[in-house]
XYZ file of C-alpha atoms in Angstrom:
521
model
C 0.000 0.000 0.000
C 1.385 3.411 -0.967
C 2.164 5.758 1.954
C 0.123 8.961 1.635
C 1.976 11.547 3.700
C -0.762 14.174 3.605
C -3.483 11.732 4.648
C -1.303 10.422 7.474
C -0.504 13.878 8.883
C -4.101 15.025 8.578
C -5.553 11.888 10.177
C -3.007 12.002 13.006
C -3.876 15.611 13.792
C -7.627 15.028 13.663
C -7.306 11.906 15.774
C -5.639 14.043 18.417
C -8.568 16.446 18.254
C -11.078 13.644 18.700
C -9.283 12.216 21.721
C -9.132 15.608 23.418
C -12.790 16.536 22.977
C -15.583 15.521 25.330
C -18.725 13.971 23.894
C -21.439 16.596 24.292
C -24.946 15.681 25.370
C -26.500 18.813 23.920
C -29.958 17.990 25.251
C -28.496 18.177 28.741
C -26.571 21.420 28.248
C -29.144 23.508 26.374
C -31.125 25.665 28.766
C -34.671 26.241 27.473
C -35.253 29.120 29.901
C -33.017 31.719 28.294
C -32.966 35.106 29.932
C -35.771 37.540 29.403
C -35.830 40.734 27.337
C -33.517 43.417 28.688
C -30.717 41.239 30.056
C -27.094 42.179 29.502
C -25.141 40.524 26.708
C -22.665 37.930 27.977
C -19.749 37.694 25.541
C -16.870 35.255 26.019
C -13.544 36.358 24.549
C -10.819 33.928 23.527
C -7.981 36.238 24.619
C -7.087 38.081 27.809
C -6.944 41.860 28.252
C -3.824 43.806 29.234
C -5.069 45.873 32.174
C -3.878 49.117 30.544
C -6.798 51.001 28.981
C -4.683 53.313 26.813
C -5.437 52.096 23.242
C -1.946 53.100 22.109
C -0.316 50.841 24.732
C -0.982 47.435 23.157
C -1.744 45.364 20.061
C -3.955 42.818 21.855
C -6.909 41.797 19.693
C -9.265 41.098 22.609
C -8.771 44.615 23.904
C -9.209 46.069 20.414
C -12.522 44.183 20.262
C -13.593 45.623 23.603
C -12.556 49.116 22.503
C -14.971 48.839 19.575
C -17.851 48.955 22.092
C -16.410 51.834 24.160
C -14.720 54.120 21.643
C -15.747 55.641 18.336
C -13.636 56.129 15.214
C -13.530 58.824 12.558
C -14.660 56.237 10.015
C -15.385 52.495 9.943
C -14.259 49.935 7.365
C -16.706 47.049 6.724
C -13.972 45.379 4.595
C -16.250 43.170 2.561
C -14.346 41.008 0.043
C -16.150 42.704 -2.871
C -15.432 46.224 -1.474
C -12.248 46.015 0.628
C -11.569 49.769 0.450
C -15.047 51.049 1.421
C -15.245 53.489 4.346
C -18.347 54.537 6.317
C -18.404 57.861 8.166
C -18.646 57.738 11.980
C -17.254 60.646 14.046
C -16.275 62.279 10.765
C -18.935 63.349 8.296
C -16.504 64.096 5.463
C -12.818 63.702 4.632
C -10.692 65.096 1.809
C -7.059 65.386 0.798
C -6.163 69.077 0.727
C -2.625 68.432 -0.529
C 0.085 65.763 -0.337
C 0.640 66.317 3.397
C -2.819 67.442 4.581
C -5.927 65.352 5.188
C -8.994 67.256 6.399
C -11.839 65.811 8.480
C -15.185 67.460 9.064
C -16.465 66.190 12.412
C -19.881 65.215 13.682
C -21.527 67.680 16.062
C -23.472 66.820 19.205
C -21.206 63.968 20.325
C -20.113 63.627 23.960
C -17.633 61.462 25.823
C -18.788 59.175 28.613
C -17.585 61.731 31.172
C -19.858 64.390 29.597
C -17.163 66.338 27.737
C -18.193 67.442 24.194
C -16.234 65.936 21.311
C -14.311 68.505 19.229
C -11.337 68.797 16.915
C -9.128 69.246 19.995
C -9.722 65.563 20.796
C -8.654 64.531 17.291
C -5.529 66.658 17.683
C -4.675 65.141 21.062
C -5.320 61.570 19.874
C -3.281 61.747 16.674
C -0.357 63.738 18.058
C -0.078 61.495 21.137
C -0.547 58.089 19.525
C 1.714 58.873 16.544
C 4.722 59.325 18.814
C 7.360 56.744 17.871
C 7.578 55.346 21.422
C 3.929 54.222 21.528
C 3.753 50.393 21.638
C 0.754 50.075 19.293
C 2.711 51.464 16.307
C -0.374 51.763 14.096
C 0.638 55.174 12.755
C 2.994 55.602 9.773
C 4.944 58.273 11.666
C 4.553 61.394 13.808
C 2.012 63.966 12.688
C 0.598 67.312 13.710
C -3.051 68.347 13.700
C -4.310 71.812 12.841
C -7.577 72.727 14.561
C -9.401 74.773 11.919
C -12.577 75.030 14.022
C -14.388 73.030 16.702
C -15.468 70.528 14.059
C -12.768 70.673 11.393
C -9.327 69.110 11.903
C -6.433 68.776 9.477
C -3.879 65.972 9.838
C -0.501 67.283 8.638
C 2.409 64.999 7.834
C 4.970 67.298 6.193
C 7.349 67.139 9.179
C 6.955 63.361 9.314
C 7.972 63.119 5.664
C 5.200 60.819 4.451
C 1.882 61.331 2.602
C -1.221 62.248 4.586
C -3.164 59.790 2.412
C -1.842 56.988 4.640
C -4.391 58.119 7.241
C -7.272 57.601 4.788
C -7.772 53.946 5.708
C -6.246 54.303 9.180
C -9.089 56.625 10.139
C -11.187 53.450 10.550
C -8.899 51.895 13.156
C -7.804 54.646 15.526
C -10.056 55.079 18.592
C -10.597 58.743 19.400
C -9.505 59.723 22.901
C -10.469 62.691 25.002
C -7.888 65.495 25.032
C -8.516 65.748 28.770
C -7.468 62.105 29.254
C -4.436 62.376 26.983
C -3.206 65.203 29.222
C -3.434 62.859 32.233
C -1.681 59.524 31.432
C -2.790 57.995 34.754
C -6.471 58.503 33.880
C -5.918 57.356 30.308
C -4.447 54.023 31.401
C -6.764 53.352 34.338
C -10.233 53.867 32.822
C -11.469 53.859 29.206
C -13.472 56.961 28.280
C -14.852 57.042 24.748
C -17.888 58.225 22.823
C -19.124 54.710 21.977
C -22.451 53.032 22.719
C -21.209 51.392 25.934
C -19.230 52.821 28.828
C -16.887 51.135 31.271
C -18.511 50.359 34.643
C -16.062 48.112 36.507
C -13.712 45.148 36.349
C -14.844 41.914 38.023
C -11.932 39.484 37.789
C -11.756 38.311 34.158
C -14.994 40.125 33.285
C -15.116 43.729 32.107
C -18.567 45.159 32.813
C -19.910 47.708 30.330
C -23.157 49.692 30.583
C -25.239 51.286 27.826
C -24.378 54.978 27.414
C -27.453 57.203 27.802
C -25.795 60.016 25.845
C -24.748 57.988 22.796
C -25.178 60.195 19.732
C -27.188 57.561 17.832
C -29.473 56.889 20.799
C -29.089 54.646 23.830
C -28.622 50.979 22.838
C -31.449 48.518 23.532
C -29.063 46.144 25.325
C -28.459 47.551 28.825
C -24.908 46.279 29.098
C -22.177 43.840 28.059
C -20.210 41.454 30.228
C -16.930 40.917 28.351
C -15.275 37.818 29.838
C -12.027 36.029 29.088
C -12.458 32.265 28.690
C -9.347 30.787 27.146
C -10.676 27.348 26.189
C -12.813 26.945 23.053
C -14.754 23.945 24.378
C -15.585 25.799 27.592
C -16.882 28.746 25.583
C -19.063 26.400 23.519
C -20.510 24.690 26.598
C -21.233 28.104 28.124
C -23.265 29.054 25.052
C -25.163 25.765 25.114
C -26.055 26.004 28.805
C -27.118 29.666 28.645
C -24.159 31.234 30.475
C -23.031 32.996 27.289
C -25.027 34.751 24.589
C -22.139 35.210 22.160
C -18.787 33.442 21.721
C -15.900 33.676 19.247
C -13.127 31.586 17.687
C -14.974 28.313 17.202
C -13.418 25.183 15.776
C -14.962 22.922 13.135
C -16.386 20.284 15.468
C -17.895 22.943 17.734
C -19.544 24.572 14.722
C -21.023 21.188 13.829
C -22.338 20.673 17.364
C -24.022 24.080 17.396
C -25.514 23.612 13.928
C -26.954 20.240 14.900
C -28.337 21.460 18.235
C -30.618 24.205 16.915
C -31.587 27.459 18.618
C -28.312 29.177 17.684
C -26.898 31.288 14.858
C -23.434 31.430 13.330
C -21.601 34.304 11.671
C -18.729 33.243 9.394
C -16.505 35.717 7.543
C -13.174 35.659 5.737
C -11.231 37.887 8.087
C -8.554 40.513 7.849
C -6.314 38.209 9.907
C -3.624 36.044 8.363
C -1.951 33.427 10.559
C 1.831 33.407 10.327
C 4.787 31.302 11.267
C 7.120 34.102 12.363
C 10.858 33.472 12.163
C 13.130 35.168 14.690
C 15.200 36.939 12.048
C 17.279 38.864 14.584
C 19.231 35.823 15.806
C 20.745 32.594 14.428
C 19.932 30.473 12.605
C 16.973 32.321 11.014
C 18.983 35.485 10.460
C 19.919 33.619 7.250
C 17.096 34.012 4.678
C 18.101 30.725 3.031
C 17.129 28.815 6.177
C 13.824 30.698 6.460
C 13.054 29.853 2.859
C 14.101 26.226 3.377
C 11.650 25.984 6.279
C 8.882 27.581 4.198
C 9.401 25.026 1.420
C 9.109 22.228 4.006
C 5.511 23.136 4.907
C 2.528 21.840 2.941
C -0.086 24.487 3.702
C -2.852 22.467 2.035
C -2.616 19.947 4.876
C -3.114 22.766 7.394
C -6.283 23.857 5.606
C -7.563 20.262 5.745
C -7.095 20.332 9.532
C -8.679 23.767 9.982
C -11.784 23.033 7.917
C -14.209 25.965 8.106
C -11.738 28.057 10.136
C -9.191 28.591 7.352
C -9.056 30.195 3.887
C -6.181 29.767 1.416
C -3.824 32.737 1.080
C -0.700 33.421 -0.970
C 0.314 36.818 0.375
C 1.331 38.527 3.603
C -1.979 40.383 3.859
C -5.570 39.170 3.834
C -7.759 39.232 0.692
C -9.823 42.019 2.316
C -6.758 44.295 2.553
C -5.850 46.916 -0.036
C -3.215 45.490 -2.375
C -3.775 41.743 -1.911
C -2.450 39.530 -4.706
C -1.726 35.826 -5.167
C 2.053 36.202 -5.126
C 3.576 34.269 -8.079
C 6.818 33.302 -6.285
C 5.131 32.471 -2.960
C 7.145 29.644 -1.313
C 5.183 26.429 -1.866
C 5.790 22.941 -0.498
C 8.956 21.703 -2.228
C 11.157 19.228 -0.277
C 13.875 19.233 -2.954
C 14.217 23.022 -2.780
C 14.198 22.846 1.018
C 17.126 20.412 0.916
C 19.009 22.508 -1.637
C 18.720 25.628 0.523
C 19.728 23.752 3.686
C 22.884 22.517 1.974
C 23.629 25.952 0.524
C 23.342 27.492 4.003
C 25.855 24.963 5.360
C 23.427 22.572 7.056
C 22.948 19.621 4.663
C 19.868 17.644 5.706
C 19.760 19.879 8.792
C 23.042 18.587 10.196
C 24.641 21.060 12.599
C 21.467 23.031 13.360
C 20.713 23.661 17.054
C 17.429 22.549 18.589
C 14.793 24.998 17.338
C 11.940 26.058 19.623
C 8.572 26.639 17.932
C 6.140 28.455 20.249
C 2.379 28.373 19.832
C -0.715 29.059 21.933
C -3.754 26.971 22.749
C -7.374 28.070 23.259
C -7.305 31.358 21.352
C -6.759 30.484 17.691
C -8.416 27.331 16.285
C -6.315 24.175 15.959
C -2.958 25.762 16.810
C -1.742 22.684 18.685
C -2.954 20.309 15.985
C -1.473 22.106 13.000
C 1.585 23.076 15.082
C 2.312 19.384 15.555
C 1.955 18.839 11.808
C 4.292 21.752 10.966
C 6.789 20.371 13.482
C 6.642 16.951 11.798
C 7.066 18.487 8.338
C 10.111 20.478 9.432
C 11.605 17.454 11.172
C 11.077 15.454 7.985
C 13.482 17.815 6.200
C 16.034 17.718 9.039
C 15.062 20.764 11.131
C 15.447 19.715 14.810
C 12.227 21.403 15.986
C 10.654 21.200 19.432
C 7.053 22.452 19.771
C 6.214 24.469 22.897
C 2.438 24.849 23.422
C 1.487 27.586 25.912
C -1.669 29.037 27.382
C -2.586 32.421 25.933
C -1.171 34.796 28.570
C 2.223 33.045 28.663
C 2.391 32.981 24.859
C 1.458 36.682 24.702
C 4.349 37.502 27.026
C 6.809 35.780 24.675
C 5.407 37.161 21.426
C 7.460 40.219 20.557
C 11.025 40.774 19.433
C 13.453 42.150 21.986
C 17.207 42.853 22.220
C 19.058 39.688 21.305
C 15.973 38.247 19.592
C 12.583 37.126 20.822
C 12.084 33.877 22.761
C 12.379 30.698 20.722
C 13.181 30.536 17.020
C 9.650 30.513 15.530
C 6.301 31.605 16.929
C 2.713 31.248 15.700
C 0.560 34.381 15.705
C -2.124 36.129 13.672
C -2.380 39.845 12.974
C -5.803 41.445 12.707
C -6.468 45.146 12.137
C -9.756 46.910 11.465
C -8.647 48.821 8.396
C -7.881 47.987 4.747
C -4.516 49.737 5.202
C -1.811 47.137 4.325
C 0.977 48.923 6.187
C -0.667 47.909 9.458
C 0.861 44.542 8.619
C 3.641 45.232 6.121
C 5.383 48.182 7.723
C 4.555 47.168 11.284
C 6.353 43.847 10.904
C 8.816 44.031 8.039
C 10.322 47.517 8.241
C 13.353 47.922 10.510
C 11.698 50.872 12.272
C 9.159 48.495 13.847
C 9.821 44.733 13.216
C 7.354 43.785 15.954
C 7.636 39.986 16.024
C 10.215 38.761 13.521
C 12.877 41.382 14.303
C 14.052 41.699 10.689
C 16.418 44.524 9.713
C 16.869 44.457 5.936
C 17.812 47.512 3.855
C 16.247 46.123 0.665
C 12.905 45.556 2.409
C 13.098 48.992 4.017
C 13.633 50.594 0.610
C 10.698 48.890 -1.105
C 8.410 49.528 1.872
C 9.428 53.194 1.873
C 8.682 53.366 -1.857
C 5.247 51.818 -1.304
C 4.436 54.172 1.565
C 5.469 57.281 -0.355
C 3.583 56.466 -3.574
C 0.671 58.908 -3.707
C -1.525 57.519 -6.477
C -3.583 54.576 -5.087
C -3.332 52.545 -8.309
C 0.433 53.019 -8.458
C 0.767 52.190 -4.763
C -1.205 48.965 -5.282
C 1.120 48.054 -8.143
C 4.203 48.565 -5.939
C 2.681 46.359 -3.233
C 1.781 43.595 -5.671
C 4.792 43.693 -7.994
C 7.619 44.676 -5.658
C 6.756 44.280 -1.949
C 5.125 40.849 -2.127
C 7.774 39.253 -4.391
C 10.541 40.556 -2.115
C 8.782 39.156 0.959
C 8.550 35.834 -0.882
C 12.315 35.963 -1.372
C 13.216 37.123 2.159
C 10.474 35.178 4.062
C 10.656 36.946 7.453
C 7.395 35.096 8.154
C 5.314 32.551 6.291
C 1.624 33.375 5.939
C -0.035 30.010 6.529
C -3.661 30.931 5.756
C -6.310 33.610 6.262
C -8.540 33.054 9.294
C -12.273 32.638 8.928
C -13.791 34.315 11.979
C -16.718 32.382 13.413
C -19.044 33.778 16.063
C -21.885 31.758 17.566
C -24.872 33.278 19.343
C -28.280 32.273 20.519
C -31.176 33.020 18.200
C -32.531 35.772 20.433
C -29.542 37.993 19.673
C -30.242 40.142 16.599
C -28.690 43.207 15.003
C -25.005 42.548 15.789
C -22.477 43.604 13.167
C -19.156 41.751 12.998
C -16.141 43.379 11.387
C -13.603 41.112 9.680
C -10.982 41.788 12.348
C -13.241 40.581 15.191
C -14.482 43.995 16.293
C -18.227 44.175 16.929
C -21.001 46.755 16.795
C -23.897 46.226 19.220
C -25.429 49.699 18.764
C -28.568 48.279 17.138
C -28.543 44.849 18.749
C -31.467 43.384 20.673
C -31.426 40.431 23.036
C -34.759 38.703 23.517
């Protein structure tokens, strides 16, 4: 009988899933007496929060999701696959490029912060000038900027001193929560209590649950749902059981077998969407042995991504680029590193490690409970790399411990490879490309490459959108395929499950949610 490597790896991974899952008696868990009209929405998050409420202090997706309830944004980006560059006005009512270095926003009137302070252009000025400082950990901004307050409700973002086009804030306007100038002036207040203009305001922290209350003064009218309990539950099966027994109204990050259970049970709804998040195998480029691009490329050619998609099922979507298909500039990159054992062996030998001989033990770090199937496909990637001679050891960690080890640091980040997604609520590609692959940021992989810097600078400084897209597709992506600071494994499909009584929720493709018009019956 012929040995089918793909079938073996897939069946081994799925067998591990089956062994680890309890058999669910859904008739026992489903609670027929769901809560009455007017109850708060219980949402279970797959990731922990940071404890610092300054939006510029972190890149944690769970906290970005929570901020979408509390804060408002100048615009919002639905990021539908057929219209990835569409923007919808929110705190802004109009935006226009005045010149190369000036982007003007006309602001909505009659908006107030949760503390009662009116929203004006001074708040836009404070937010942009503070969060664009190069020492801010979030690093969403392309560089420092200044804001001219034309009037109470007209603000101009100016980038001439930063040396980059103001047009880069066009898409970013959908991802930057607007802070109160009063809070920005007091860092202690800013970090200790979120104060936005969104539909829900912060009430208190109860252990792992952040309690939000509907904001009476919300400019679109007080929400019908009186509040949201935003709780961290790090295990996907536990979140599913909580939905089935009535403890949760809404959960995220489901896996294929949990989706099947919910579909077969009845009384629940699912929301599935190709997301803005790609999942990556990040190489620690700032230390040996993956400071050599030949070894990174050899590892990339050792991985059969089609097997990973078989394991993920409904949770994964094929991708051949370093940004999601709902990002501006996506393209199926022609020279994307595909599974090719012969090329992997050639590159290993060229780098001085024939068949992997002489390589040190390589630590591959992943999380469990947050992203679907990380342990299962991590074991398969480990086996594929070992098959080509890479001496890889998989280290599976709970979410908080993995989060602590995620980022690059002096001397290189922990381990040699780490699994992580990157999800941002804007079509702007530089939120991925420049954040991770330019030497001024290099958040996870730690790469410092002059050729990459040059092509990323060219892309950033190209004013015409069509020309900028061409640079991304024809220059940036092919160079990333050659340098491989990270391998994009697939695009995540975000899956939310909720009980049928929850209506009117809107889910953005980065996991952010809008409950302004939601009802819970």
